[in-house]
mmCIF file of C-alpha atoms in Angstrom:
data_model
loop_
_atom_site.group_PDB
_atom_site.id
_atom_site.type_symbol
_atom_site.label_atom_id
_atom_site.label_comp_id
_atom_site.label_asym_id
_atom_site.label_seq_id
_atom_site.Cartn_x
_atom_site.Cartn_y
_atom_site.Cartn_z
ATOM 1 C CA UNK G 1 -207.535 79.419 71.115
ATOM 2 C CA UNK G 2 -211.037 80.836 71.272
ATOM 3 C CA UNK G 3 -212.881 80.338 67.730
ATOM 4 C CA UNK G 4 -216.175 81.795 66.366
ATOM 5 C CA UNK G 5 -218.060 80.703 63.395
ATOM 6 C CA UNK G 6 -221.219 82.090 61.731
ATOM 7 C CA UNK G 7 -221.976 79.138 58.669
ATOM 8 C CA UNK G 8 -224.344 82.020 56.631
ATOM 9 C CA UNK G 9 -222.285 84.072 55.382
ATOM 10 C CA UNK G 10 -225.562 85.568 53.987
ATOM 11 C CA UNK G 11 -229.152 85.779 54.832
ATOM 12 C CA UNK G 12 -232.328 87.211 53.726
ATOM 13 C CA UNK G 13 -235.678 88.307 55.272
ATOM 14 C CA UNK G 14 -239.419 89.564 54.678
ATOM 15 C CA UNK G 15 -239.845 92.131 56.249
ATOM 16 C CA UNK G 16 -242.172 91.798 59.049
ATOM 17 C CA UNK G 17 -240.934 87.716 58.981
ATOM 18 C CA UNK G 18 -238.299 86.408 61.665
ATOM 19 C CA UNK G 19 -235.081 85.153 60.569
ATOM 20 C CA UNK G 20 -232.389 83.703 62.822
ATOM 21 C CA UNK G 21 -228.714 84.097 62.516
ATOM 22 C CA UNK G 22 -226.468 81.153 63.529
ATOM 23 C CA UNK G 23 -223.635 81.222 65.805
ATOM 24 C CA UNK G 24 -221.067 78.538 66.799
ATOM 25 C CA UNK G 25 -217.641 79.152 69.064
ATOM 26 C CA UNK G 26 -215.165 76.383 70.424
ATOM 27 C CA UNK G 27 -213.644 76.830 74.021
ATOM 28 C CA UNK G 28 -212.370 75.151 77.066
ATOM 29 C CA UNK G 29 -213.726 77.690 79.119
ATOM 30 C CA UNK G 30 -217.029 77.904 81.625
ATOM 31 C CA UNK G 31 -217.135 81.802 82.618
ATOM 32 C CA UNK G 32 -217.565 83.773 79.694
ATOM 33 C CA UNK G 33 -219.580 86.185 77.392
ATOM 34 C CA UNK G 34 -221.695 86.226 73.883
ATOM 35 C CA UNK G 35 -222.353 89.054 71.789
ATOM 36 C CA UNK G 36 -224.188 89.816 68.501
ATOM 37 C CA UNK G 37 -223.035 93.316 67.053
ATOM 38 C CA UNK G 38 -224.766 94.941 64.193
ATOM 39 C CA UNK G 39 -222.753 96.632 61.609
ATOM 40 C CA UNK G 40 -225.499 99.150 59.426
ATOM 41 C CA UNK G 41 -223.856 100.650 55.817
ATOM 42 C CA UNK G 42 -222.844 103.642 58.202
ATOM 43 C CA UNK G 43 -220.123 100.475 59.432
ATOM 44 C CA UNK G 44 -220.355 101.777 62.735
ATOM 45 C CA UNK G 45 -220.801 98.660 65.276
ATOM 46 C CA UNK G 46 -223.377 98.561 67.679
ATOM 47 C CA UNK G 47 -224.319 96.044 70.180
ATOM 48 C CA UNK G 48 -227.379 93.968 69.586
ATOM 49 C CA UNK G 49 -227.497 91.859 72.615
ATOM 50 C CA UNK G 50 -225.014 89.793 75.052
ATOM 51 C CA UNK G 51 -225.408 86.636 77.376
ATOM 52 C CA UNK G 52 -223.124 85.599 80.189
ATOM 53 C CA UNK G 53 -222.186 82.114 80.037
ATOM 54 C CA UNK G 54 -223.150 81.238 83.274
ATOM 55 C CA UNK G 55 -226.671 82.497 83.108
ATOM 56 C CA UNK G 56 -229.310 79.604 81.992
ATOM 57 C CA UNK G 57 -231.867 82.331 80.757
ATOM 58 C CA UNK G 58 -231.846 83.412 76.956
ATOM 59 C CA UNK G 59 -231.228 87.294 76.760
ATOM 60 C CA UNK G 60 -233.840 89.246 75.084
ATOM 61 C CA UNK G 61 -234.103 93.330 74.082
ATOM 62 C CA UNK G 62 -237.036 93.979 72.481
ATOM 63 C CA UNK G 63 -237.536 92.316 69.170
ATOM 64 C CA UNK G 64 -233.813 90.294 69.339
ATOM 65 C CA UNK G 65 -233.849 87.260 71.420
ATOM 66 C CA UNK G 66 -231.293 84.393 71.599
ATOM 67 C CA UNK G 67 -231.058 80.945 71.666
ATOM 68 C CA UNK G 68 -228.033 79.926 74.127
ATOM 69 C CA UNK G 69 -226.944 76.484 74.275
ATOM 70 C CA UNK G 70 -223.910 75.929 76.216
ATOM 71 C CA UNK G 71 -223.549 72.107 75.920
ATOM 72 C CA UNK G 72 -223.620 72.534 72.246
ATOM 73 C CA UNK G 73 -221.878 75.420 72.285
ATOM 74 C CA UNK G 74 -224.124 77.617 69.771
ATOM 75 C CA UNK G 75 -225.307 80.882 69.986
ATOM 76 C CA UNK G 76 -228.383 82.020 67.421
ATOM 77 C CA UNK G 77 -229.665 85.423 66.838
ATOM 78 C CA UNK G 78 -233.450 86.038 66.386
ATOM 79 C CA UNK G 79 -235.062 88.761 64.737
ATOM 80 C CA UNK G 80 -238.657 88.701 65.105
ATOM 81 C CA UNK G 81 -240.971 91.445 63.138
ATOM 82 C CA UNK G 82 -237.848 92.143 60.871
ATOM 83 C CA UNK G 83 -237.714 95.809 60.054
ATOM 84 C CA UNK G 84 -235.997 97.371 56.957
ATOM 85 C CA UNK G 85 -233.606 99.066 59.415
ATOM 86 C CA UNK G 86 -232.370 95.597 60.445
ATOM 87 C CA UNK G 87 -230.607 95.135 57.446
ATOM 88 C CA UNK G 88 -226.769 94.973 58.525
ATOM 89 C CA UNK G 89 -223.940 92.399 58.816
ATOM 90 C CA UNK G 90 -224.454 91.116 62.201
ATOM 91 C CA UNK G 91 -220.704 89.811 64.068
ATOM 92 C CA UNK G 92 -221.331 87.052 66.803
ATOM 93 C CA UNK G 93 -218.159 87.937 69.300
ATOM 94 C CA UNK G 94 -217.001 85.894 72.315
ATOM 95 C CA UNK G 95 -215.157 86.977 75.074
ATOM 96 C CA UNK G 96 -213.230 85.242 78.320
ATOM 97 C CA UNK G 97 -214.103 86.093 81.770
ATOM 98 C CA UNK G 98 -210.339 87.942 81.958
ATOM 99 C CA UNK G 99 -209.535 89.868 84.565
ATOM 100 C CA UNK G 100 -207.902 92.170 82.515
ATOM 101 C CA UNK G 101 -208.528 93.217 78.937
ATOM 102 C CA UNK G 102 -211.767 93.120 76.584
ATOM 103 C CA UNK G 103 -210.396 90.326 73.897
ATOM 104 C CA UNK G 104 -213.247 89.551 71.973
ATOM 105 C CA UNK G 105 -212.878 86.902 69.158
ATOM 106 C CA UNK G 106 -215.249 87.820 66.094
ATOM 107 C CA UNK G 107 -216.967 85.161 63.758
ATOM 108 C CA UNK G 108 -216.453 86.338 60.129
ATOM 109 C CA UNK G 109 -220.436 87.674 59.741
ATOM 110 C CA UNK G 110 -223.786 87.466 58.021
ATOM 111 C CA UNK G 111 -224.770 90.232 55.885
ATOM 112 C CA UNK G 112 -228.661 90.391 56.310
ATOM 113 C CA UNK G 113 -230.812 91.700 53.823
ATOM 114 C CA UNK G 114 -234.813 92.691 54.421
ATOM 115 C CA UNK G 115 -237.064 92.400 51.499
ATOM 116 C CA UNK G 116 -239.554 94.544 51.545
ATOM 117 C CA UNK D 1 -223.255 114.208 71.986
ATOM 118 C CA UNK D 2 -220.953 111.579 73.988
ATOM 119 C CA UNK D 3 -219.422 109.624 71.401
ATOM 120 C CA UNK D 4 -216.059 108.085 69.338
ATOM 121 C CA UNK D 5 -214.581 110.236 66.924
ATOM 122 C CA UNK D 6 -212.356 108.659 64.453
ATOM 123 C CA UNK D 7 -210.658 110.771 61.690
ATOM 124 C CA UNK D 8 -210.005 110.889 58.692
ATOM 125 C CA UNK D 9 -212.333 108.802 56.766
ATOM 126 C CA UNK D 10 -210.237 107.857 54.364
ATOM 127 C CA UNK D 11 -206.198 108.014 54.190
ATOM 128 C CA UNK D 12 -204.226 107.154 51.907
ATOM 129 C CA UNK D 13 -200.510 105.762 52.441
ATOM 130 C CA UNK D 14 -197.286 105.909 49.855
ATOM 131 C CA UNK D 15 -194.539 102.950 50.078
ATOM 132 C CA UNK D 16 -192.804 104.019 52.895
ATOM 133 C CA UNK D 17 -194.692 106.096 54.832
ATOM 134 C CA UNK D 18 -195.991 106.206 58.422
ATOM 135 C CA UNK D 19 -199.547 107.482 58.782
ATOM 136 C CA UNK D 20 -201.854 108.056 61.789
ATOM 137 C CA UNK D 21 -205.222 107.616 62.466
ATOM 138 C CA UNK D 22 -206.554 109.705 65.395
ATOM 139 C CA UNK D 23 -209.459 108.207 67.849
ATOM 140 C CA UNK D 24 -211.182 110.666 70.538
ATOM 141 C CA UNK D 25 -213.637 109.647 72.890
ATOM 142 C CA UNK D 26 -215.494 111.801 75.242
ATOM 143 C CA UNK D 27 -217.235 109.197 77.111
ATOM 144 C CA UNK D 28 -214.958 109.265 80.398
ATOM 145 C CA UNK D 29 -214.070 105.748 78.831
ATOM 146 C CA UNK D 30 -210.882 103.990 80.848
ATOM 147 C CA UNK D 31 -210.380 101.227 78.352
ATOM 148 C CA UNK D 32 -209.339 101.778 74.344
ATOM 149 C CA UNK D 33 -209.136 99.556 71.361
ATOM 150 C CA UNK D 34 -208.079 99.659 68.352
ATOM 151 C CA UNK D 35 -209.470 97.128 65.250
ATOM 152 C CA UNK D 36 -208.987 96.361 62.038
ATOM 153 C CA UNK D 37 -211.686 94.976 59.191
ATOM 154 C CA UNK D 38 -210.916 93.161 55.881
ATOM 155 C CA UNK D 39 -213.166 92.058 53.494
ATOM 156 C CA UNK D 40 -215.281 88.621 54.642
ATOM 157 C CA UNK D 41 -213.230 88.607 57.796
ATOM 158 C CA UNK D 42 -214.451 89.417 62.079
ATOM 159 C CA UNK D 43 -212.472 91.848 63.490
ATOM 160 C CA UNK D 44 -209.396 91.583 64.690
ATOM 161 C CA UNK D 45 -207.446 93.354 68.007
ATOM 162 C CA UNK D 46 -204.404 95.422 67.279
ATOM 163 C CA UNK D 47 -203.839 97.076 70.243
ATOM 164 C CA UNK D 48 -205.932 97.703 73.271
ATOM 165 C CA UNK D 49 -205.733 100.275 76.438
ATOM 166 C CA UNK D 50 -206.997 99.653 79.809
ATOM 167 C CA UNK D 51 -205.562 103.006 81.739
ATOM 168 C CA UNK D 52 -203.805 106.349 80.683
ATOM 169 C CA UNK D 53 -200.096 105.419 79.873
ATOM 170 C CA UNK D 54 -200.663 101.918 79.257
ATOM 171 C CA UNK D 55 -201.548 99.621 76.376
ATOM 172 C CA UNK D 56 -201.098 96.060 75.300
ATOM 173 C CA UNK D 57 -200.935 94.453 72.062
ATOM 174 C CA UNK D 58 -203.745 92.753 70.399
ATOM 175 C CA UNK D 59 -203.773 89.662 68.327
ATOM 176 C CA UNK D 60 -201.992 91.349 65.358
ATOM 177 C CA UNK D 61 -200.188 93.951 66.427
ATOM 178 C CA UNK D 62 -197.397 93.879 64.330
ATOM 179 C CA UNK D 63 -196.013 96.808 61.959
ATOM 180 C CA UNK D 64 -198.280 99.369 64.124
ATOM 181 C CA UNK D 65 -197.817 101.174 67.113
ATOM 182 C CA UNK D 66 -200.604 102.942 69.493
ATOM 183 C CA UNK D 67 -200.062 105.788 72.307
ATOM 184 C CA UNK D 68 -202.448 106.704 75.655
ATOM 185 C CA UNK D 69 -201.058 110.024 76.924
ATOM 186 C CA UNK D 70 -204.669 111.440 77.531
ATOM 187 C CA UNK D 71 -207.957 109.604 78.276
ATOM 188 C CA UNK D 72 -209.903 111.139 75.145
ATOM 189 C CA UNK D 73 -206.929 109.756 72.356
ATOM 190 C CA UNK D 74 -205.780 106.574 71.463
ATOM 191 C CA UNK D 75 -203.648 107.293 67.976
ATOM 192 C CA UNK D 76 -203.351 104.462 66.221
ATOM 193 C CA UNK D 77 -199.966 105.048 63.494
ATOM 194 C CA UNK D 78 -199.488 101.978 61.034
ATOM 195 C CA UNK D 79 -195.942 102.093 60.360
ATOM 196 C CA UNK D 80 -194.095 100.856 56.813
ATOM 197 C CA UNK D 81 -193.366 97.514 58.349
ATOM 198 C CA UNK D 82 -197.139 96.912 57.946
ATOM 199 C CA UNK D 83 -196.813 95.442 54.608
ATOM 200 C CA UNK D 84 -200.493 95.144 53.886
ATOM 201 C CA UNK D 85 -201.938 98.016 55.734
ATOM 202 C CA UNK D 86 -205.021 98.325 53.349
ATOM 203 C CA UNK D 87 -208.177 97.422 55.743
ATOM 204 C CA UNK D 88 -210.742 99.507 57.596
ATOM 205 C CA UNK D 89 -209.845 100.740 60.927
ATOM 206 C CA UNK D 90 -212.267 100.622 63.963
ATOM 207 C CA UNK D 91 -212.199 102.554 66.916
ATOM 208 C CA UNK D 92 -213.935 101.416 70.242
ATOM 209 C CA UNK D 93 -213.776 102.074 73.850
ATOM 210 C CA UNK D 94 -215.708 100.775 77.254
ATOM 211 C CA UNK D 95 -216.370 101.859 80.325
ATOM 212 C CA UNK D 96 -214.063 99.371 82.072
ATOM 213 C CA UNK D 97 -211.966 96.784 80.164
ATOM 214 C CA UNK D 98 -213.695 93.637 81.514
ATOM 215 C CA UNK D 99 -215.081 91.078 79.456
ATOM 216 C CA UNK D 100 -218.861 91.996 80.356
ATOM 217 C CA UNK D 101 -218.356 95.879 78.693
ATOM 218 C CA UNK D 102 -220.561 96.822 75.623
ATOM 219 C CA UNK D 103 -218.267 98.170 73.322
ATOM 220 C CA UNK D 104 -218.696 101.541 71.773
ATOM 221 C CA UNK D 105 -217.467 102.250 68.481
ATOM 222 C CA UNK D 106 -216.479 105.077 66.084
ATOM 223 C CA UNK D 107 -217.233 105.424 62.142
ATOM 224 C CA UNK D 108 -214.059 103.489 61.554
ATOM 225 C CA UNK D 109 -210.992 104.894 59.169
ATOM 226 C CA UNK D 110 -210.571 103.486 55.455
ATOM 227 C CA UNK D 111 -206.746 102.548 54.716
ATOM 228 C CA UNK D 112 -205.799 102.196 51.060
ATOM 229 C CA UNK D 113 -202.463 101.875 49.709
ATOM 230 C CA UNK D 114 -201.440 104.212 46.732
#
């Protein structure tokens, strides 16, 4: 079975500063996807950013970029320019290249504060 | 606004009772899902729905039970063989159920036991 862990299970930030969130999964698989999801005090999830597996390029939107490394199987989150809105727990999520269903495994999260 | 709608906010369950918690979607969404939250824990898949009038079960599906008979809804009802049923509830659905999807997701349901 698919595993996710994220070792902070908190974090803090200036704001302004970058901070990266750290990411580790264990799977037999080659084909499949990363995700960071952002959970505000609202607790409605939203997707940060997602890689595919089989794509050597780090995915970037805006001020979140990631640090993919398949061999070690590790997948960090960075925030650079850290806003006040940024302040969230922040779920990495992996799921298989199935040809049916979405079954994304969840790490347990890091609750991210920003200092102002 | 296209978006989840998950009501109510917060319920409340006796010993013994079933209780539902309704999800709507008007995002022309095929696939459904239903998750639930505990304290210092990831999420974790309960039931999910790829189609009208067809669903699968998650990863914990036990002691609830789910129904698709319209695109929009995916009622989730925990039944009383969920003996700890207190958790927050998430909503999501995706264009498609393939792995790839971004996942949209409502303002989740609070479940306490009385």
């Amino acid at each position: 079975a698919q595993t996710v862990t994220q070792s902070q299970p908190e974090m803090s930030v200036q704001e302004a500063e970058t901070v990266t969130l750290s990411c580790t999964y264990d799977t037999s698989e080659s084909d499949y996807y990363l995700f960071w999801y952002k959970q505000p005090p609202s607790r409605q999830m939203i997707l940060v950013i997602r890689q595919e597996a089989y794509k050597q390029q780090n995915a970037t939107e805006n001020r979140f970029s990631v640090n993919f490394q398949k061999a070690a199987k590790s997948f960090s989150l960075k925030i650079s320019d850290s806003q006040l809105g940024d302040a969230a727990m922040y779920f990495c999520a992996y799921s298989r290249r199935e040809t049916s269903g979405s079954r994304l495994t969840f790490g347990e999260g890091t609750q991210l504060t920003v200092n102002p | 606004d296209g978006g989840i709608t998950q009501s109510p906010k917060y319920l409340f369950r006796k010993e013994g009772q079933n209780v539902t918690l309704s999800c709507e979607q008007n995002l022309n969404h095929d696939a459904m899902y239903w998750y639930r939250q505990d304290p210092g824990q990831g999420l974790r898949l309960i039931y999910y729905s790829q189609i009208v009038n067809d669903f699968q079960k998650g990863d914990i599906a036990e002691g609830y039970s789910v129904s698709r008979e319209k695109k929009e809804s995916f009622p989730l009802t925990v039944t009383s063989a969920q003996k700890n049923p207190t958790a927050f509830y998430l909503c999501a659905s995706s264009v498609s159920a393939a792995a790839y999807e971004k996942l949209f997701f409502g303002s989740g349901t609070q479940l306490s036991v009385l």
